[in-house]
Short mmCIF file of C-alpha atoms in Angstrom, two decimals:
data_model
loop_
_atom_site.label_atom_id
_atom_site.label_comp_id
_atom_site.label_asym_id
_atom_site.label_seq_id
_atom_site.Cartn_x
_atom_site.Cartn_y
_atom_site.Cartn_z
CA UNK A 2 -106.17 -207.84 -12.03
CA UNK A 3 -107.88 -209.46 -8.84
CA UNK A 4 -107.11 -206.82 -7.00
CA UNK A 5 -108.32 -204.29 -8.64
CA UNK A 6 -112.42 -205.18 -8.62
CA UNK A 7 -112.36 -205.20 -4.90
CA UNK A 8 -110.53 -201.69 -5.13
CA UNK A 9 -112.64 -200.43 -7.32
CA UNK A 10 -115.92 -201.22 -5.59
CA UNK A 11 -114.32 -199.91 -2.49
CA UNK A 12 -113.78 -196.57 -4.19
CA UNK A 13 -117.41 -196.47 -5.56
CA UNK A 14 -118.90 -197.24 -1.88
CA UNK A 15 -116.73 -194.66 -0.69
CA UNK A 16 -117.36 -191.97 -3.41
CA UNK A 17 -120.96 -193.04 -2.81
CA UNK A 18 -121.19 -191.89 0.89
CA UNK A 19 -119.56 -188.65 0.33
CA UNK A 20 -122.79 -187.53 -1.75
CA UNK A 21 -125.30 -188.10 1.01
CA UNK A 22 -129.34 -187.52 0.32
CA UNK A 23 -130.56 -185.08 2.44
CA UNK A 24 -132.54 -186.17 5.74
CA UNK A 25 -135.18 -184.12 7.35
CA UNK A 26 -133.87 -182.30 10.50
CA UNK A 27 -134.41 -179.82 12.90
CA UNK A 28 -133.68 -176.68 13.25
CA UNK A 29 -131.27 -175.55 16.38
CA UNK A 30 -133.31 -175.11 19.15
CA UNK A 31 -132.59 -171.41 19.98
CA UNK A 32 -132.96 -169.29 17.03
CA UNK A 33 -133.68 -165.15 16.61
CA UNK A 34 -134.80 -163.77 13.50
CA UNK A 35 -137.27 -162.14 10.91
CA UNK A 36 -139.77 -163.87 8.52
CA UNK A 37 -142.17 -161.92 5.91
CA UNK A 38 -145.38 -163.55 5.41
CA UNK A 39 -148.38 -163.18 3.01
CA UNK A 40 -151.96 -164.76 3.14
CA UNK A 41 -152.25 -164.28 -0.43
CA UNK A 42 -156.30 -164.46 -0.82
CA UNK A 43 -157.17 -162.34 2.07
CA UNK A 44 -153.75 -159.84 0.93
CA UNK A 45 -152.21 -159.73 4.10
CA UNK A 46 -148.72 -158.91 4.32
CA UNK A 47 -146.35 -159.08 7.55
CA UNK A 48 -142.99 -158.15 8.96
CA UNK A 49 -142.13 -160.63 11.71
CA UNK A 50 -139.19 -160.68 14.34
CA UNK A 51 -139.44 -164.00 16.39
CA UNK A 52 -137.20 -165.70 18.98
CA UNK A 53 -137.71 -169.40 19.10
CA UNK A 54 -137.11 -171.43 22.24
CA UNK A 55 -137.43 -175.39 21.69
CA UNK A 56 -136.14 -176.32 24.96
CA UNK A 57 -139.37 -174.45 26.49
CA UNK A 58 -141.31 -174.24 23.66
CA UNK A 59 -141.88 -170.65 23.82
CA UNK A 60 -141.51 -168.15 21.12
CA UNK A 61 -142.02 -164.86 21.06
CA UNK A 62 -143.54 -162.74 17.76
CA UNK A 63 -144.00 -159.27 17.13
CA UNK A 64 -145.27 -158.79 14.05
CA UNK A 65 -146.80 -156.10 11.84
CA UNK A 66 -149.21 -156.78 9.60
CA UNK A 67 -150.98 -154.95 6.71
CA UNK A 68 -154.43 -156.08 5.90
CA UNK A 69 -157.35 -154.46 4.23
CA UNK A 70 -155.58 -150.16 4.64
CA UNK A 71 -154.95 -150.90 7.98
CA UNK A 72 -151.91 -151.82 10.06
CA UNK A 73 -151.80 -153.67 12.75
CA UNK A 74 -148.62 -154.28 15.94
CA UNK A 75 -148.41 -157.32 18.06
CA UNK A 76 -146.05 -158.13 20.58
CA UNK A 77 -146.92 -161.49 21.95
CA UNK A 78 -145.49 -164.20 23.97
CA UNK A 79 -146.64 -167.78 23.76
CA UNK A 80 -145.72 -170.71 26.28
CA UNK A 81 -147.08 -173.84 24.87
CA UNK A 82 -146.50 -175.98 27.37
CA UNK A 83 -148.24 -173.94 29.82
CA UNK A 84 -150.92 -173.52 27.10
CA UNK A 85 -151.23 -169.53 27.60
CA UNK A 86 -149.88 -166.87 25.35
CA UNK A 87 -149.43 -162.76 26.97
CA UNK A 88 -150.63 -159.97 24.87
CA UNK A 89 -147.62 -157.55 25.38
CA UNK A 90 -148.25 -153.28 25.28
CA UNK A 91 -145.56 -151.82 26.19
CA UNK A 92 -145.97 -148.25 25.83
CA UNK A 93 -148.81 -148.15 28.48
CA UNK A 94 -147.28 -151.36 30.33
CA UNK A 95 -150.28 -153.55 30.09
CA UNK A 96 -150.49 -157.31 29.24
CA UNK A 97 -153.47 -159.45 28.24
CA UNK A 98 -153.12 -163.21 29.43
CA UNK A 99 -155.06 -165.51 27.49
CA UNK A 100 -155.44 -169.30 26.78
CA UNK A 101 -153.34 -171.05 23.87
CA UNK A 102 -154.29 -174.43 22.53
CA UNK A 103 -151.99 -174.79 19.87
CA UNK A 104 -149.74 -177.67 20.34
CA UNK A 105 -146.16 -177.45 19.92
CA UNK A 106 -144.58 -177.75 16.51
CA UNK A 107 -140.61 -177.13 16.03
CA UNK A 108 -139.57 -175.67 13.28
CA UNK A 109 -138.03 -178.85 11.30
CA UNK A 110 -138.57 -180.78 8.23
CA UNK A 111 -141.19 -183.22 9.16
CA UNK A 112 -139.90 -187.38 9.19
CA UNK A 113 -142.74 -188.30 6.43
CA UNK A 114 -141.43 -184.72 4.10
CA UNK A 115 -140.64 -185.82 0.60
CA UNK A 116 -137.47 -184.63 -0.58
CA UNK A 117 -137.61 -182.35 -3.90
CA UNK A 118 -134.42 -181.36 -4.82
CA UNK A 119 -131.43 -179.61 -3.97
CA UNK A 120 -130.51 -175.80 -5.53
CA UNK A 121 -127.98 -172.77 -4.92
CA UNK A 122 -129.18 -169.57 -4.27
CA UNK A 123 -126.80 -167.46 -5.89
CA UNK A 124 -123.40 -169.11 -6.82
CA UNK A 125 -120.71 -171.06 -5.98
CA UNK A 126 -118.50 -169.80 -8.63
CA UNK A 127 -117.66 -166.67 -5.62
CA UNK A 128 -116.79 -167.03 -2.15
CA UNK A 129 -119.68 -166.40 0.40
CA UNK A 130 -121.97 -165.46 -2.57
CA UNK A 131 -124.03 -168.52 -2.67
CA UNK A 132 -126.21 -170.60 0.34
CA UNK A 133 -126.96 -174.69 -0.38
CA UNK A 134 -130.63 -175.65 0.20
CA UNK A 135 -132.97 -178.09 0.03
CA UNK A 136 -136.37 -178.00 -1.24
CA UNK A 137 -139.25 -180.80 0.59
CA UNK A 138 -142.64 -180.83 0.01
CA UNK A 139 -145.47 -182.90 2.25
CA UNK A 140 -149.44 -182.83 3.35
CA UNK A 141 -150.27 -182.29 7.06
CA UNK A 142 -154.08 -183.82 8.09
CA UNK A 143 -155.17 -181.69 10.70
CA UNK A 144 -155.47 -178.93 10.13
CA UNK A 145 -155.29 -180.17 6.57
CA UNK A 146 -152.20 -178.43 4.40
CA UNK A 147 -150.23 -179.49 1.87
CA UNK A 148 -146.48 -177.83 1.91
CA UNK A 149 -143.13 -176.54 0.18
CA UNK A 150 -140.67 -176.24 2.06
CA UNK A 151 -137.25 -175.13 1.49
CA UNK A 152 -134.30 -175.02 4.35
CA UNK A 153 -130.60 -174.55 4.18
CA UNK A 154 -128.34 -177.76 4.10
CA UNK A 155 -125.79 -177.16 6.61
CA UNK A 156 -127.72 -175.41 9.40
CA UNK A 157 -131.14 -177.03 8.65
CA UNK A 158 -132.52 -173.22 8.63
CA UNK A 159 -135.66 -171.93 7.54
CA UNK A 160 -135.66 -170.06 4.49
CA UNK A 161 -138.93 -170.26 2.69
CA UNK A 162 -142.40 -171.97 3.45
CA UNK A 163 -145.47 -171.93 1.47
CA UNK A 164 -148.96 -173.36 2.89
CA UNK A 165 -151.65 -174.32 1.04
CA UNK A 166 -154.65 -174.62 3.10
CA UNK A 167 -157.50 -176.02 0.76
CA UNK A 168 -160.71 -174.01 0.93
CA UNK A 169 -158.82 -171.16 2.37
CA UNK A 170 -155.76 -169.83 1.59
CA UNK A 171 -152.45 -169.76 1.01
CA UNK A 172 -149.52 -168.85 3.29
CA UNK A 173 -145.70 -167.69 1.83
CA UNK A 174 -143.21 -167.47 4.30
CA UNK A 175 -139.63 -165.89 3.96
CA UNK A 176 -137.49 -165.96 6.16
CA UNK A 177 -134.64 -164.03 7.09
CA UNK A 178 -131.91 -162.45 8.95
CA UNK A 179 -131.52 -165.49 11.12
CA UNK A 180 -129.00 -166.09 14.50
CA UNK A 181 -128.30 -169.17 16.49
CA UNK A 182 -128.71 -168.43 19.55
CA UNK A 183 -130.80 -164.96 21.33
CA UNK A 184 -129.46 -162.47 22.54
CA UNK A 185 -131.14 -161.57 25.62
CA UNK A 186 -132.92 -164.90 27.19
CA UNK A 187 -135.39 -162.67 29.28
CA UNK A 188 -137.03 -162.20 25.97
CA UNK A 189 -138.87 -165.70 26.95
CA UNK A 190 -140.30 -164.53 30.08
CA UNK A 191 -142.95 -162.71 30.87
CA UNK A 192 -142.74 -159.02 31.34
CA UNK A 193 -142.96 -157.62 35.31
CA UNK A 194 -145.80 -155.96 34.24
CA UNK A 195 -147.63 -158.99 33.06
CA UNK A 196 -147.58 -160.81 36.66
CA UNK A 197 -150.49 -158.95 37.66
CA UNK A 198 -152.39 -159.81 34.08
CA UNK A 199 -155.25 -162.22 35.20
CA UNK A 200 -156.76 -165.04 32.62
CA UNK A 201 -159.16 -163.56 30.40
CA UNK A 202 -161.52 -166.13 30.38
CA UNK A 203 -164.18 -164.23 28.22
CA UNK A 204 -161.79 -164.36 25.31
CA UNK A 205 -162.23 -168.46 23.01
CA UNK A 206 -159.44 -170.06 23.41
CA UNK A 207 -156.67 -168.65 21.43
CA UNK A 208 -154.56 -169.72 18.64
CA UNK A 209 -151.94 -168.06 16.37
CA UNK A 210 -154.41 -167.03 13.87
CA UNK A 211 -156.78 -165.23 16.45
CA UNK A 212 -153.96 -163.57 18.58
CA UNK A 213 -152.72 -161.81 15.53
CA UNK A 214 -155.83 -160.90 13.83
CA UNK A 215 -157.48 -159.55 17.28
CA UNK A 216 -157.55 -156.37 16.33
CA UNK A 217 -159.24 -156.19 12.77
CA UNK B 22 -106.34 -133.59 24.58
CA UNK B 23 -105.77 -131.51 21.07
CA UNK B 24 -103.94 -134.65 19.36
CA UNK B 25 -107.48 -136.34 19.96
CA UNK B 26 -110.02 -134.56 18.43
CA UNK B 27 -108.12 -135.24 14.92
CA UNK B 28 -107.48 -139.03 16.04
CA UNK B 29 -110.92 -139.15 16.70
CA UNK B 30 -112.29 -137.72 13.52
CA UNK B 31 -110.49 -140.05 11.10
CA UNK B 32 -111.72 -143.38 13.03
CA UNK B 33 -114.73 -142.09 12.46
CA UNK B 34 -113.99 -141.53 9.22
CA UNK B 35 -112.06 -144.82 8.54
CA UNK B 36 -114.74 -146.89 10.20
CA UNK B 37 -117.45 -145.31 8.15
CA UNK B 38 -115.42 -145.66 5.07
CA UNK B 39 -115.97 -149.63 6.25
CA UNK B 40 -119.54 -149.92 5.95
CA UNK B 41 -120.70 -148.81 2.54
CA UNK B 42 -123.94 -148.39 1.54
CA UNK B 43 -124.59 -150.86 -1.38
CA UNK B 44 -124.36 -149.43 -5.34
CA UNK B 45 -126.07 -150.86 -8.22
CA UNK B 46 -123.46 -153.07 -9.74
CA UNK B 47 -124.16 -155.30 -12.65
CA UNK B 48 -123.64 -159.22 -13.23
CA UNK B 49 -120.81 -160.62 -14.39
CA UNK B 50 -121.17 -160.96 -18.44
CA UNK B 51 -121.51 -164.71 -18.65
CA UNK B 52 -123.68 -166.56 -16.37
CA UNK B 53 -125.75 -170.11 -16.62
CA UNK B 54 -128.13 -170.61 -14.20
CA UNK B 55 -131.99 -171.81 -13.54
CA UNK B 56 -135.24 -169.72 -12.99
CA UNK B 57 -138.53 -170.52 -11.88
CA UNK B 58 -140.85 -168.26 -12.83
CA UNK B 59 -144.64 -167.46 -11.79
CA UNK B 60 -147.21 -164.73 -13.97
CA UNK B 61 -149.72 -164.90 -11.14
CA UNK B 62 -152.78 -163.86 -12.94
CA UNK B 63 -152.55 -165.41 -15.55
CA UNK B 64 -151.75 -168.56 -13.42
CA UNK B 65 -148.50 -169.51 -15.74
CA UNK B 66 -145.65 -171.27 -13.84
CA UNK B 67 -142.28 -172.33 -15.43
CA UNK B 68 -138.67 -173.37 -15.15
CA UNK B 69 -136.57 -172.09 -17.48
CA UNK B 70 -132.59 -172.80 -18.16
CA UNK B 71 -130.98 -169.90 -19.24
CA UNK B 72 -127.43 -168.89 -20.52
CA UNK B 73 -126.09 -164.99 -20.60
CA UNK B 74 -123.73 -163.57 -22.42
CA UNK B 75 -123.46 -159.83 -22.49
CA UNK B 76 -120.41 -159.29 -24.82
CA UNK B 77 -122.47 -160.54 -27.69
CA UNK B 78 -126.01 -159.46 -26.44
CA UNK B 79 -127.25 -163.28 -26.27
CA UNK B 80 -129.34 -165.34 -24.11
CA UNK B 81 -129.94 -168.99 -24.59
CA UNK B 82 -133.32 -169.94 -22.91
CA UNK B 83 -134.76 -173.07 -22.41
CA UNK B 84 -138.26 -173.06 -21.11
CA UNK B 85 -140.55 -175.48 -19.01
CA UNK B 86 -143.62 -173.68 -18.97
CA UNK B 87 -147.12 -175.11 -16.80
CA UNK B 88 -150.38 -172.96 -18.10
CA UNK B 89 -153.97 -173.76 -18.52
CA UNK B 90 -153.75 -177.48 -18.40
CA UNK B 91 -151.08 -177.75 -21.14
CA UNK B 92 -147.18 -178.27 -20.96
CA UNK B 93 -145.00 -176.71 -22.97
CA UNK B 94 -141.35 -176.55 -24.24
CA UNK B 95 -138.93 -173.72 -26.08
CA UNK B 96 -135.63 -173.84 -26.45
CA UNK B 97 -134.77 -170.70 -27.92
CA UNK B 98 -131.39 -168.52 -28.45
CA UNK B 99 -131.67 -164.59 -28.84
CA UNK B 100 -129.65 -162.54 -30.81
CA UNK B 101 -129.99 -158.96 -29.52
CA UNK B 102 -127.61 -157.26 -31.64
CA UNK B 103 -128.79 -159.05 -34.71
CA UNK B 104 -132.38 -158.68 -33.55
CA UNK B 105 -133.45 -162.17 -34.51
CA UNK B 106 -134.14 -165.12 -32.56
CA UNK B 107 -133.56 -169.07 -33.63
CA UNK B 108 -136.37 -171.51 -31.94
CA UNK B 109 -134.63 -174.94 -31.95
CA UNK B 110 -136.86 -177.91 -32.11
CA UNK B 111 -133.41 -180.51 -31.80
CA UNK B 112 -135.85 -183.48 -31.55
CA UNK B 113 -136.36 -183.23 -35.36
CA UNK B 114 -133.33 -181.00 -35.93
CA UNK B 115 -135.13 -178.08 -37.40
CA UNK B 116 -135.20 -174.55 -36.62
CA UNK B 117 -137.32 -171.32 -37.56
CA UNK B 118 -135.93 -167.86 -37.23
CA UNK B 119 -137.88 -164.66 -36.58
CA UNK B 120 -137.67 -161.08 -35.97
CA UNK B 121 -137.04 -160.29 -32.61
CA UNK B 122 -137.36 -156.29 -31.61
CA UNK B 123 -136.92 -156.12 -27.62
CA UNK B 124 -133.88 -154.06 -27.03
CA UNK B 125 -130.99 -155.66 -25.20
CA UNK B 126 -131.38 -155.38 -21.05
CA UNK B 127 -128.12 -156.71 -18.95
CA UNK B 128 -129.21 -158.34 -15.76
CA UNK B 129 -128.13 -155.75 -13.60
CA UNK B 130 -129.15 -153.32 -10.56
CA UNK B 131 -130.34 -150.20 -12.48
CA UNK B 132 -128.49 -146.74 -11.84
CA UNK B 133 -131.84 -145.19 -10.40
CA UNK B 134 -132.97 -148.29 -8.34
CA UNK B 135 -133.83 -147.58 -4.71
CA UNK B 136 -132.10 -149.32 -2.43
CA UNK B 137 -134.60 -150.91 0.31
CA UNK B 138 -132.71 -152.83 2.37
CA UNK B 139 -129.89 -155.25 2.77
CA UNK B 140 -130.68 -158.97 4.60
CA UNK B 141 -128.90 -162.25 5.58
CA UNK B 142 -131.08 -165.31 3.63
CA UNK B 143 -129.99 -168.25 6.14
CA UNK B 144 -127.51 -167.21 8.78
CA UNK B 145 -124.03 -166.23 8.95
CA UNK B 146 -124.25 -168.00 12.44
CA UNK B 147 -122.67 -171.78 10.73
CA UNK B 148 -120.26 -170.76 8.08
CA UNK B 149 -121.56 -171.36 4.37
CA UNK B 150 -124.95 -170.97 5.53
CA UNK B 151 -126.20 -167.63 4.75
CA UNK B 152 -126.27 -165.57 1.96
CA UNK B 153 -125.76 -161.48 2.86
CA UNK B 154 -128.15 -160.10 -0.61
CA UNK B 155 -129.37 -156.27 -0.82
CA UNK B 156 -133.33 -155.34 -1.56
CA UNK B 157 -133.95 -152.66 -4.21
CA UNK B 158 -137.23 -151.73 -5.88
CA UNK B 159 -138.20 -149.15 -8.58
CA UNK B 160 -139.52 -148.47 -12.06
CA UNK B 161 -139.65 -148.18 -15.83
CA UNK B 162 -141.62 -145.90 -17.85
CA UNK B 163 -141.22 -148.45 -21.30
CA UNK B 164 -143.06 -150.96 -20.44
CA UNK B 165 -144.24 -149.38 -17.67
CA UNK B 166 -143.97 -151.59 -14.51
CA UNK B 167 -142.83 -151.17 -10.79
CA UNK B 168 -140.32 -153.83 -9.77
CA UNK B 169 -138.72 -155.12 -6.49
CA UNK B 170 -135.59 -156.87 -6.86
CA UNK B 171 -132.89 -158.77 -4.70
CA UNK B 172 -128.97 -159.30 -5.47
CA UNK B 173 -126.13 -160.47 -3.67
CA UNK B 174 -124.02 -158.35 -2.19
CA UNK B 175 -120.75 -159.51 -3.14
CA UNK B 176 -121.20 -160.43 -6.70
CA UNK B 177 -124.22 -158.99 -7.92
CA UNK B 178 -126.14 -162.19 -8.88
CA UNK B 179 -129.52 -161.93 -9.40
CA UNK B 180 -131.82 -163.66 -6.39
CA UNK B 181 -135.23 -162.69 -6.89
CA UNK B 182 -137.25 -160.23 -8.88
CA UNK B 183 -140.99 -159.00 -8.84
CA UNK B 184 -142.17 -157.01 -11.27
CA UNK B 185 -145.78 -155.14 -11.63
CA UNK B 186 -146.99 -154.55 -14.77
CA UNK B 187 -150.21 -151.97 -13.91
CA UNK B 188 -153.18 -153.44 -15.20
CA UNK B 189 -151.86 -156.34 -17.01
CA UNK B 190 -149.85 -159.29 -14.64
CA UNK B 191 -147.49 -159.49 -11.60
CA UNK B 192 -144.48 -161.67 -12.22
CA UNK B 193 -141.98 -163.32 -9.75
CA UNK B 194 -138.73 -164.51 -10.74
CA UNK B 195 -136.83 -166.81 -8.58
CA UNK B 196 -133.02 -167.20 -9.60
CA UNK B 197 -130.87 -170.03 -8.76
CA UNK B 198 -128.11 -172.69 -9.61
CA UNK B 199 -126.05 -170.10 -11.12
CA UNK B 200 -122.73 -170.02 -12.60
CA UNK B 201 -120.27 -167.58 -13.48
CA UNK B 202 -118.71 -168.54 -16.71
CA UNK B 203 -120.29 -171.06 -19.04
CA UNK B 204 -119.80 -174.89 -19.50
CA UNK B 205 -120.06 -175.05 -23.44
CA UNK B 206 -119.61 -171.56 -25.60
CA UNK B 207 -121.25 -172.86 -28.67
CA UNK B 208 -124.86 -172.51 -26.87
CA UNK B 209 -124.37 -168.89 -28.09
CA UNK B 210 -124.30 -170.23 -31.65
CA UNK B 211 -127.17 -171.66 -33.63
CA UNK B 212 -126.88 -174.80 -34.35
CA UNK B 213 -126.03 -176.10 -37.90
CA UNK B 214 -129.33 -177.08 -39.03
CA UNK B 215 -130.30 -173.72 -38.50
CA UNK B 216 -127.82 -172.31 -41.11
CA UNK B 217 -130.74 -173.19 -43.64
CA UNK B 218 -133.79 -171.46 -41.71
CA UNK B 219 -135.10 -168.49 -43.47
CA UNK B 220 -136.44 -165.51 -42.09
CA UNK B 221 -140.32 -166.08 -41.40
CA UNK B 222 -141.72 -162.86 -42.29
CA UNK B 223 -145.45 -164.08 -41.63
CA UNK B 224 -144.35 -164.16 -38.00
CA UNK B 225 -145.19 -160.74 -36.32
CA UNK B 226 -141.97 -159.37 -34.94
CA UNK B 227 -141.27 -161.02 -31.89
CA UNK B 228 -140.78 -160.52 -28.21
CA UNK B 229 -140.36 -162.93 -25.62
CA UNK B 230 -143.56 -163.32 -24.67
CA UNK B 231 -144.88 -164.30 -28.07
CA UNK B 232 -141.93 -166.68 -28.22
CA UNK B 233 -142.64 -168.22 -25.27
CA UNK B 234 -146.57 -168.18 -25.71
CA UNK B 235 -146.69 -169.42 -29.40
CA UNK B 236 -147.79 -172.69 -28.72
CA UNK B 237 -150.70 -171.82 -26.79
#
């Protein structure tokens, strides 16, 4: 009879650990993929394939994006820690160089995120037919946002994002069709054709927001 | 050299027959899963608990839904075939039961349904962390709305659905926590205290709307 309280407590502890909470985390550093965003009071809608390079903190988007009838293509290439981002055309083989003062944010659950829940898209009940995931939510002060954010459990993916920016807008993000890894690493480096590109120092100092909206 | 033209044709045959383009498939008959659910004009948000059963033509939904400022609860079992519906207030153990005229509608990709695309939500770069779901969109001429829906690909489980209703509300459907099967067959069965509930022929016929907005 002693022995068995000891036992048992043992097997609780150890039951216990097995069923971990989640902990924020980051995403692996090299990651391809797509994301489809809407800025649901303005009704913008986008198609995005990015690369994402932590170790450099680069990434490169090209996006299209549908706002008011119009459509609009992007190819850009941002290098935070240089602090400029190239403006890529590559049917004529030009390239814009301008300033980026973004800083550098990887694409993570932040430390301070509260945790929400856990769900299963799709099912368990099948092989391969359902994904684990973990839903956080959190407030950012500047700029000032309040999230939801939910990423996979295993890989600490990306799969949705939503944004609320108060006074603004709102931002959904899905994302999607996501590797580990790129394929080609030359996609972080400037084309040949940009060396020539010279600072455009007319242009305000850019961030994401500008870059892609440039041409409305 | 005239061995290899055949040879040639039926890899190309065999390797097509590999990659199939995705058919509308319905869901297995029983399923128990979650929703959240958002009518975006009408700025009503919800969870709801649900339980399917397409041999008998029965859903068992129970309902979390935010609108306005108010809160409020259903727990409600259909009876297609029947073509009444039992809303289950267990906290006092009573029950009313109403018409109910929608006609029966399997969760399933419909025979005409476009197919838009296919996508991987997550990656299939870690095992068990992606989810490999096909994109279809399309429309109804009773009620008539557009929709835009998403499935897995291996067992046709139901991931997300948009539908737009022209002139009246978009809704957005979110699926998850699902289960093939279900735990507890009597939640197709009204419960006892409902044997004594008679038909409340004051109540305009019923669809699920007006069950789920009677409170308000």
């Amino acid at each position: 009879m002693q022995a068995i309280l000891p036992f048992t407590i043992s097997l609780c502890l150890a039951v216990g650990g097995l069923a971990k909470d989640p902990h924020p985390c980051k995403s692996p550093p090299l990651l391809e993929g797509k994301l489809a965003l809407a800025i649901i009071k303005n009704k913008t809608f986008g198609i995005e394939k990015f690369a994402y390079n932590a170790f450099d903190e680069r990434v490169h988007v090209r996006v299209r994006l549908d706002v008011d009838n119009k459509t609009i293509y992007s190819d850009t290439l941002v290098l935070y820690r240089e602090g400029v981002a190239f403006e890529i055309f590559r049917h004529n083989q030009t390239c814009t160089k301008v300033h980026f003062k973004d800083h550098w944010k990887p694409i993570e659950i932040p430390r301070d995120a509260k945790f929400l829940s856990q769900m299963i898209i799709g099912s368990f009940s099948e092989p391969g037919d359902g994904l684990l995931v973990n839903n956080w939510s959190g407030k950012v002060e500047e700029p000032p946002l309040k999230y939801l954010i939910t990423f996979t459990e295993f890989g600490c993916l990306p799969v949705y994002g939503w944004y609320d920016m108060p006074g603004q807008d709102v931002l959904g993000v899905s994302f999607f069709d996501i590797v580990i890894g790129v394929e080609d690493p030359n996609i972080f480096i400037p084309p040949s054709f940009c060396d020539k590109a010279e600072l455009d120092i007319d242009r305000a100092t850019s961030t994401f927001h500008d870059v892609l909206t440039r041409s409305l």
